[in-house]
Amino acid sequence: MAHASTTSAASLPGERRFTGLPVSGGIAMAPVRLLGSTVPEVTARVLAMEETGPELERLHAALAVTRRQLEAIQTQVAGRIGARDAEIFEAHLLVLEDVVLLDEIRRAITEQRVNAEAAVDAVINRYASALAAVGDEYLRERAADVRDIGHRLVRVLDGAGEPGDLSTLREPCILVAHDLSPSTTAQIDRRMVLGFATEVGGKTSHTAILARKLGIPAVVGVHAITRSVRNGEQALLDGFSGQLIAQPTEHTLFQYGQLRQRRVAFEERLRSLRDQPAVTLDGHRLLLAANIESPADMDAVSSSGAEGVGLFRTEFLFLNQPKFPDEEAQYRAYRTVAEAAGSHEVILRTLDLGGDKLPVGQSSPEPNPFLGWRAIRICLDQPEVFKTQLRAMLRASAHGRVGLLYPMIASLEELLAANSLLEESRSELRRKGQPFDETLEVGVMIEIPSAALIADTLAEHCQFFSIGSNDLTGYTLAVDRLNERVAGLYAPTHPGVLRLMQMTIAAALRRNRWVGVCGEMAGDPLLVPLLVGLGVHELSVTPASLPAVKYLVRRIRLSDSCELAKSALAARTSAETLKCCEDYVRAAAPELLVRGGE
Ligand code: PEP
Ligand code: MG
């Protein structure tokens, strides 16, 4: 446990700059809030004699709260993952019952007259160090348990809440964390969290995607940032260049003030295009739709000028919940979205749980969750969960234009099995006399290389494809989309990825199917002309990115884009293609390439 007085980087004066990967544009200025640090700061205080009694009571109350917290987590983990994983909390509970340890803490309060936090800190540290010094592996693990429980107890005592709990935030801040899970990020209140910086993460992690949706700047992959800044120090976060600047000078603040003004003016220009169509200079019409994670996003969808929803990541309805939403709750959510979209289509994607999308506070029990039990695999193994969702989606189709999309399809067998459960769901609704759209379109996400390679076969059993370039890039190049160490290898312009996309589009066109792209590539202005040239019909992007994409579409020609796509498909490296894309966008809309859009 760190004492406030021993925090290292904290005492460094003057401006300090830390660089990472920019994943969500924007500039924010606020005090740093270190999140998820499991090591709380402890300040020792000498107690007056009469304070020791109440301090003991405070300790006992905190012990009771900690015990209840642990029991609740234990039950949750046992229900969701399994009894064996829940056993670890048994060990933590035992520490709380340890008479010798508790006696020592009480004595520190009554005899040395220190506050409860400092007493717990000192005794736990001593205890854990003694255990860690023994050569026995079992006891070393017990040392970690003891430390863990000590940290939890101190957090309860000082009211800091769970690590990763954003509900305790009372002032606007820049969050700094080792990592933020998508379920934690989904709880962000943008009035309190003006931006965030993490040590790990990639551009297409769902955490980064959520930051773009929230419209807050975010920088990931900032090496050792949690050890380099301290709670409460002023920081400026530049989500365009990927910098966190601690204690910025007056000069830096002035420069950023100017940049922010230019950005505001440019955004005003973009907003004026809201009701204009996405049509190229030579008259080619594209559909620009929005990606959403919740019905609450529909306001942003309408103000972005999107023509419907190209991807509703419905799994976010299942995160941050004690149990899965039932058919009625899901139906209400899907119906709200379908009605809010009016005459535009809404594509509801079936559950894509797994990978990095896990309920709050859970890490995957699988060694390799992106190659594991995820998305359609979970749904086909749990037909009742899947059919509940399918029925809710079908019922929502009676209230608007709804399409349905299966994620992570790798084989024809999976598509046929999903379609057959869909057919069963339709029959169940017909039997109950519940209305739905009999002509509802069914689509397949192309995000696994095998799906792209058999797109011709898949096209016979669906009405459209949506290319999930985030996963398609990751799986094709064997690059983890969350891992900042290999972020440099994550290249959607890799010739291998582009050829798989071309195969998909060609197979779809042969059978008169439409193709969209709903991965982050579609919202990157640099890559938009390339996608247009490859022949996609729809781009589905986060609402915050949509105005810039439309601005660009209205400045390019389909004929030039086709030439660009031709060169990209013949290119030997991703860098060659990226250079062509950059040259093209620089000529068509240079203002999009300048940081802050000036
Ligand atoms: C994708 O993989 O490109 C996609 C849109 O799905 P998700 O980001 O939710 O995995
Ligand atoms: Mg995906």
CSV table of N, CA and C in Angstrom, one decimal, residues 304-406:
chain,number,residue,atom,x,y,z
A,304,SER,N,-27.0,13.0,-35.7
A,304,SER,CA,-25.9,12.8,-36.6
A,304,SER,C,-26.3,12.8,-38.0
A,305,GLY,N,-27.6,12.6,-38.3
A,305,GLY,CA,-28.0,12.6,-39.7
A,305,GLY,C,-27.9,11.2,-40.3
A,306,ALA,N,-27.8,10.2,-39.4
A,306,ALA,CA,-27.7,8.8,-39.9
A,306,ALA,C,-29.1,8.3,-40.5
A,307,GLU,N,-29.0,7.5,-41.5
A,307,GLU,CA,-30.2,6.9,-42.1
A,307,GLU,C,-30.4,5.5,-41.5
A,308,GLY,N,-30.8,5.5,-40.2
A,308,GLY,CA,-31.1,4.2,-39.6
A,308,GLY,C,-29.9,3.7,-38.8
A,309,VAL,N,-30.0,2.4,-38.3
A,309,VAL,CA,-29.0,1.8,-37.5
A,309,VAL,C,-28.5,0.6,-38.3
A,310,GLY,N,-27.2,0.6,-38.5
A,310,GLY,CA,-26.6,-0.5,-39.3
A,310,GLY,C,-26.1,-1.6,-38.3
A,311,LEU,N,-26.0,-1.3,-37.1
A,311,LEU,CA,-25.5,-2.3,-36.1
A,311,LEU,C,-25.9,-1.9,-34.7
A,312,PHE,N,-26.8,-2.7,-34.1
A,312,PHE,CA,-27.2,-2.5,-32.7
A,312,PHE,C,-26.5,-3.6,-32.0
A,313,ARG,N,-25.4,-3.3,-31.2
A,313,ARG,CA,-24.7,-4.3,-30.4
A,313,ARG,C,-25.5,-4.7,-29.2
A,314,THR,N,-26.5,-5.6,-29.4
A,314,THR,CA,-27.5,-5.8,-28.3
A,314,THR,C,-26.9,-6.4,-27.0
A,315,GLU,N,-25.7,-6.9,-27.1
A,315,GLU,CA,-25.1,-7.6,-25.9
A,315,GLU,C,-24.9,-6.5,-24.8
A,316,PHE,N,-24.8,-5.3,-25.1
A,316,PHE,CA,-24.7,-4.3,-24.1
A,316,PHE,C,-25.9,-4.2,-23.2
A,317,LEU,N,-27.1,-4.7,-23.7
A,317,LEU,CA,-28.2,-4.8,-22.8
A,317,LEU,C,-28.0,-5.8,-21.7
A,318,PHE,N,-27.1,-6.7,-22.0
A,318,PHE,CA,-26.9,-7.9,-21.1
A,318,PHE,C,-25.8,-7.7,-20.1
A,319,LEU,N,-25.0,-6.6,-20.4
A,319,LEU,CA,-23.9,-6.3,-19.5
A,319,LEU,C,-24.4,-5.5,-18.3
A,320,ASN,N,-23.7,-5.4,-17.2
A,320,ASN,CA,-24.1,-4.5,-16.1
A,320,ASN,C,-25.5,-4.9,-15.6
A,321,GLN,N,-25.9,-6.1,-15.7
A,321,GLN,CA,-27.2,-6.6,-15.2
A,321,GLN,C,-27.0,-7.8,-14.3
A,322,PRO,N,-27.7,-7.9,-13.3
A,322,PRO,CA,-27.6,-9.1,-12.4
A,322,PRO,C,-28.0,-10.4,-13.2
A,323,LYS,N,-29.0,-10.2,-14.1
A,323,LYS,CA,-29.4,-11.4,-14.9
A,323,LYS,C,-29.8,-10.9,-16.3
A,324,PHE,N,-29.8,-11.9,-17.2
A,324,PHE,CA,-30.2,-11.5,-18.6
A,324,PHE,C,-31.6,-10.9,-18.7
A,325,PRO,N,-31.8,-9.9,-19.5
A,325,PRO,CA,-33.1,-9.3,-19.7
A,325,PRO,C,-34.0,-10.4,-20.3
A,326,ASP,N,-35.3,-10.4,-19.9
A,326,ASP,CA,-36.2,-11.4,-20.4
A,326,ASP,C,-36.8,-10.9,-21.8
A,327,GLU,N,-37.7,-11.7,-22.3
A,327,GLU,CA,-38.2,-11.3,-23.7
A,327,GLU,C,-38.9,-10.0,-23.7
A,328,GLU,N,-39.7,-9.7,-22.7
A,328,GLU,CA,-40.4,-8.4,-22.7
A,328,GLU,C,-39.4,-7.2,-22.6
A,329,ALA,N,-38.5,-7.3,-21.8
A,329,ALA,CA,-37.5,-6.2,-21.6
A,329,ALA,C,-36.7,-6.0,-22.9
A,330,GLN,N,-36.3,-7.1,-23.5
A,330,GLN,CA,-35.6,-7.0,-24.8
A,330,GLN,C,-36.5,-6.4,-25.9
A,331,TYR,N,-37.8,-6.9,-25.9
A,331,TYR,CA,-38.7,-6.4,-26.9
A,331,TYR,C,-38.9,-4.9,-26.8
A,332,ARG,N,-39.0,-4.4,-25.6
A,332,ARG,CA,-39.2,-3.0,-25.4
A,332,ARG,C,-38.0,-2.2,-25.9
A,333,ALA,N,-36.8,-2.7,-25.7
A,333,ALA,CA,-35.6,-2.0,-26.1
A,333,ALA,C,-35.6,-2.0,-27.7
A,334,TYR,N,-35.8,-3.1,-28.3
A,334,TYR,CA,-35.7,-3.2,-29.8
A,334,TYR,C,-36.8,-2.4,-30.4
A,335,ARG,N,-38.0,-2.4,-29.8
A,335,ARG,CA,-39.1,-1.7,-30.4
A,335,ARG,C,-38.8,-0.2,-30.3
A,336,THR,N,-38.3,0.3,-29.1
A,336,THR,CA,-37.9,1.7,-29.0
A,336,THR,C,-37.0,2.1,-30.1
A,337,VAL,N,-36.0,1.3,-30.4
A,337,VAL,CA,-35.1,1.7,-31.5
A,337,VAL,C,-35.8,1.7,-32.8
A,338,ALA,N,-36.6,0.6,-33.1
A,338,ALA,CA,-37.2,0.5,-34.4
A,338,ALA,C,-38.2,1.7,-34.6
A,339,GLU,N,-38.9,2.1,-33.6
A,339,GLU,CA,-39.8,3.2,-33.7
A,339,GLU,C,-39.1,4.5,-33.9
A,340,ALA,N,-38.0,4.7,-33.1
A,340,ALA,CA,-37.2,5.9,-33.2
A,340,ALA,C,-36.6,6.1,-34.6
A,341,ALA,N,-36.3,5.0,-35.3
A,341,ALA,CA,-35.7,5.1,-36.6
A,341,ALA,C,-36.7,5.5,-37.7
A,342,GLY,N,-38.0,5.4,-37.4
A,342,GLY,CA,-39.0,5.8,-38.3
A,342,GLY,C,-39.0,4.9,-39.5
A,343,SER,N,-38.8,5.5,-40.7
A,343,SER,CA,-38.9,4.7,-42.0
A,343,SER,C,-37.5,4.1,-42.3
A,344,HIS,N,-36.5,4.4,-41.5
A,344,HIS,CA,-35.2,3.8,-41.8
A,344,HIS,C,-35.1,2.4,-41.2
A,345,GLU,N,-34.2,1.6,-41.7
A,345,GLU,CA,-34.0,0.3,-41.2
A,345,GLU,C,-33.1,0.2,-40.0
A,346,VAL,N,-33.4,-0.7,-39.1
A,346,VAL,CA,-32.6,-0.9,-37.9
A,346,VAL,C,-32.1,-2.4,-38.0
A,347,ILE,N,-30.7,-2.5,-37.9
A,347,ILE,CA,-30.2,-3.9,-38.0
A,347,ILE,C,-29.9,-4.3,-36.5
A,348,LEU,N,-30.6,-5.3,-36.0
A,348,LEU,CA,-30.4,-5.8,-34.7
A,348,LEU,C,-29.4,-7.0,-34.7
A,349,ARG,N,-28.3,-6.9,-34.1
A,349,ARG,CA,-27.4,-8.0,-34.1
A,349,ARG,C,-27.7,-8.9,-32.9
A,350,THR,N,-27.7,-10.2,-33.1
A,350,THR,CA,-27.9,-11.1,-32.0
A,350,THR,C,-26.7,-11.1,-31.1
A,351,LEU,N,-26.9,-11.6,-29.9
A,351,LEU,CA,-25.9,-11.5,-28.9
A,351,LEU,C,-24.4,-11.8,-29.3
A,352,ASP,N,-23.6,-10.9,-29.0
A,352,ASP,CA,-22.1,-11.1,-29.3
A,352,ASP,C,-21.4,-11.0,-28.0
A,353,LEU,N,-21.8,-11.8,-27.0
A,353,LEU,CA,-21.1,-11.8,-25.7
A,353,LEU,C,-19.8,-12.6,-25.9
A,354,GLY,N,-18.9,-12.3,-24.9
A,354,GLY,CA,-17.6,-13.0,-25.0
A,354,GLY,C,-16.5,-12.1,-25.5
A,355,GLY,N,-15.3,-12.6,-25.7
A,355,GLY,CA,-14.2,-11.7,-26.1
A,355,GLY,C,-14.0,-10.7,-25.0
A,356,ASP,N,-14.0,-9.4,-25.3
A,356,ASP,CA,-13.9,-8.4,-24.3
A,356,ASP,C,-15.2,-8.0,-23.7
A,357,LYS,N,-16.3,-8.5,-24.2
A,357,LYS,CA,-17.6,-8.1,-23.7
A,357,LYS,C,-18.1,-9.0,-22.6
A,358,LEU,N,-17.7,-8.8,-21.4
A,358,LEU,CA,-18.1,-9.6,-20.3
A,358,LEU,C,-18.8,-8.8,-19.2
A,359,PRO,N,-19.7,-9.4,-18.4
A,359,PRO,CA,-20.3,-8.6,-17.4
A,359,PRO,C,-19.3,-8.0,-16.5
A,360,VAL,N,-19.7,-6.9,-15.9
A,360,VAL,CA,-18.8,-6.0,-15.1
A,360,VAL,C,-18.1,-6.8,-14.0
A,361,GLY,N,-16.8,-6.5,-13.9
A,361,GLY,CA,-16.0,-7.1,-12.9
A,361,GLY,C,-15.6,-8.6,-13.2
A,362,GLN,N,-15.9,-9.1,-14.4
A,362,GLN,CA,-15.6,-10.5,-14.7
A,362,GLN,C,-14.4,-10.5,-15.7
A,363,SER,N,-13.5,-11.4,-15.5
A,363,SER,CA,-12.6,-11.6,-16.6
A,363,SER,C,-12.9,-13.0,-17.1
A,364,SER,N,-12.5,-13.3,-18.3
A,364,SER,CA,-12.9,-14.5,-18.9
A,364,SER,C,-12.2,-15.7,-18.3
A,365,PRO,N,-13.0,-16.8,-18.0
A,365,PRO,CA,-12.3,-18.0,-17.5
A,365,PRO,C,-11.5,-18.7,-18.6
A,366,GLU,N,-11.7,-18.3,-19.8
A,366,GLU,CA,-11.0,-18.9,-21.0
A,366,GLU,C,-9.6,-18.4,-21.2
A,367,PRO,N,-8.7,-19.2,-21.6
A,367,PRO,CA,-7.4,-18.8,-21.9
A,367,PRO,C,-7.3,-17.8,-23.1
A,368,ASN,N,-8.2,-18.0,-24.0
A,368,ASN,CA,-8.2,-17.2,-25.3
A,368,ASN,C,-9.6,-16.8,-25.7
A,369,PRO,N,-10.2,-15.8,-25.0
A,369,PRO,CA,-11.6,-15.6,-25.2
A,369,PRO,C,-12.0,-15.2,-26.6
A,370,PHE,N,-11.1,-14.6,-27.3
A,370,PHE,CA,-11.5,-14.2,-28.7
A,370,PHE,C,-11.6,-15.4,-29.6
A,371,LEU,N,-11.0,-16.5,-29.2
A,371,LEU,CA,-11.1,-17.7,-30.1
A,371,LEU,C,-12.0,-18.7,-29.3
A,372,GLY,N,-12.7,-18.3,-28.4
A,372,GLY,CA,-13.5,-19.2,-27.5
A,372,GLY,C,-15.0,-19.1,-27.7
A,373,TRP,N,-15.6,-19.2,-26.6
A,373,TRP,CA,-17.1,-19.3,-26.5
A,373,TRP,C,-17.6,-17.9,-26.6
A,374,ARG,N,-17.9,-17.5,-27.8
A,374,ARG,CA,-18.3,-16.2,-28.1
A,374,ARG,C,-19.5,-16.1,-29.0
A,375,ALA,N,-20.3,-15.1,-28.9
A,375,ALA,CA,-21.4,-14.8,-29.9
A,375,ALA,C,-22.3,-15.9,-30.3
A,376,ILE,N,-22.3,-16.2,-31.6
A,376,ILE,CA,-23.2,-17.2,-32.1
A,376,ILE,C,-23.0,-18.6,-31.5
A,377,ARG,N,-21.7,-18.8,-31.0
A,377,ARG,CA,-21.4,-20.1,-30.4
A,377,ARG,C,-22.2,-20.3,-29.1
A,378,ILE,N,-22.2,-19.2,-28.3
A,378,ILE,CA,-23.0,-19.2,-27.1
A,378,ILE,C,-24.4,-19.4,-27.4
A,379,CYS,N,-24.9,-18.7,-28.4
A,379,CYS,CA,-26.4,-18.8,-28.7
A,379,CYS,C,-26.8,-20.1,-29.2
A,380,LEU,N,-26.0,-20.8,-30.0
A,380,LEU,CA,-26.4,-22.1,-30.5
A,380,LEU,C,-26.3,-23.1,-29.4
A,381,ASP,N,-25.4,-22.9,-28.5
A,381,ASP,CA,-25.3,-23.9,-27.3
A,381,ASP,C,-26.4,-23.6,-26.3
A,382,GLN,N,-27.0,-22.5,-26.4
A,382,GLN,CA,-28.1,-22.1,-25.4
A,382,GLN,C,-29.3,-21.7,-26.2
A,383,PRO,N,-30.0,-22.6,-26.9
A,383,PRO,CA,-31.1,-22.2,-27.8
A,383,PRO,C,-32.2,-21.4,-27.1
A,384,GLU,N,-32.4,-21.6,-25.8
A,384,GLU,CA,-33.5,-20.9,-25.2
A,384,GLU,C,-33.1,-19.4,-25.0
A,385,VAL,N,-31.9,-19.1,-24.7
A,385,VAL,CA,-31.4,-17.7,-24.6
A,385,VAL,C,-31.5,-17.1,-26.0
A,386,PHE,N,-31.1,-17.8,-27.0
A,386,PHE,CA,-31.1,-17.3,-28.4
A,386,PHE,C,-32.5,-17.1,-28.8
A,387,LYS,N,-33.4,-18.1,-28.6
A,387,LYS,CA,-34.8,-17.9,-29.1
A,387,LYS,C,-35.5,-16.8,-28.4
A,388,THR,N,-35.2,-16.6,-27.1
A,388,THR,CA,-35.8,-15.5,-26.4
A,388,THR,C,-35.5,-14.2,-27.1
A,389,GLN,N,-34.2,-14.1,-27.5
A,389,GLN,CA,-33.8,-12.8,-28.2
A,389,GLN,C,-34.5,-12.7,-29.6
A,390,LEU,N,-34.5,-13.9,-30.3
A,390,LEU,CA,-35.0,-13.8,-31.6
A,390,LEU,C,-36.5,-13.4,-31.6
A,391,ARG,N,-37.3,-14.0,-30.6
A,391,ARG,CA,-38.7,-13.7,-30.6
A,391,ARG,C,-38.9,-12.2,-30.3
A,392,ALA,N,-38.0,-11.7,-29.4
A,392,ALA,CA,-38.1,-10.2,-29.0
A,392,ALA,C,-37.8,-9.4,-30.3
A,393,MET,N,-36.8,-9.8,-31.0
A,393,MET,CA,-36.5,-9.0,-32.2
A,393,MET,C,-37.6,-9.1,-33.3
A,394,LEU,N,-38.1,-10.3,-33.5
A,394,LEU,CA,-39.2,-10.5,-34.4
A,394,LEU,C,-40.4,-9.6,-34.1
A,395,ARG,N,-40.7,-9.6,-32.8
A,395,ARG,CA,-41.9,-8.8,-32.4
A,395,ARG,C,-41.7,-7.4,-32.6
A,396,ALA,N,-40.4,-6.9,-32.4
A,396,ALA,CA,-40.1,-5.5,-32.6
A,396,ALA,C,-40.3,-5.1,-34.1
A,397,SER,N,-40.1,-6.2,-35.0
A,397,SER,CA,-40.2,-5.9,-36.4
A,397,SER,C,-41.6,-5.5,-36.9
A,398,ALA,N,-42.6,-5.7,-36.0
A,398,ALA,CA,-44.0,-5.2,-36.3
A,398,ALA,C,-44.1,-3.7,-36.1
A,399,HIS,N,-43.0,-3.1,-35.6
A,399,HIS,CA,-43.1,-1.6,-35.3
A,399,HIS,C,-42.1,-0.8,-36.0
A,400,GLY,N,-41.6,-1.3,-37.1
A,400,GLY,CA,-40.6,-0.5,-37.9
A,400,GLY,C,-39.9,-1.4,-38.9
A,401,ARG,N,-38.9,-0.9,-39.5
A,401,ARG,CA,-38.1,-1.7,-40.4
A,401,ARG,C,-36.9,-2.4,-39.7
A,402,VAL,N,-37.1,-3.7,-39.5
A,402,VAL,CA,-36.0,-4.3,-38.7
A,402,VAL,C,-35.3,-5.4,-39.5
A,403,GLY,N,-34.0,-5.5,-39.4
A,403,GLY,CA,-33.2,-6.5,-40.0
A,403,GLY,C,-32.5,-7.2,-38.9
A,404,LEU,N,-32.1,-8.4,-39.1
A,404,LEU,CA,-31.5,-9.2,-38.0
A,404,LEU,C,-30.1,-9.7,-38.5
A,405,LEU,N,-29.1,-9.7,-37.7
A,405,LEU,CA,-27.7,-10.0,-38.1
A,405,LEU,C,-27.1,-11.0,-37.1
A,406,TYR,N,-26.5,-12.0,-37.7
A,406,TYR,CA,-25.8,-13.0,-36.8
A,406,TYR,C,-24.3,-12.7,-36.8
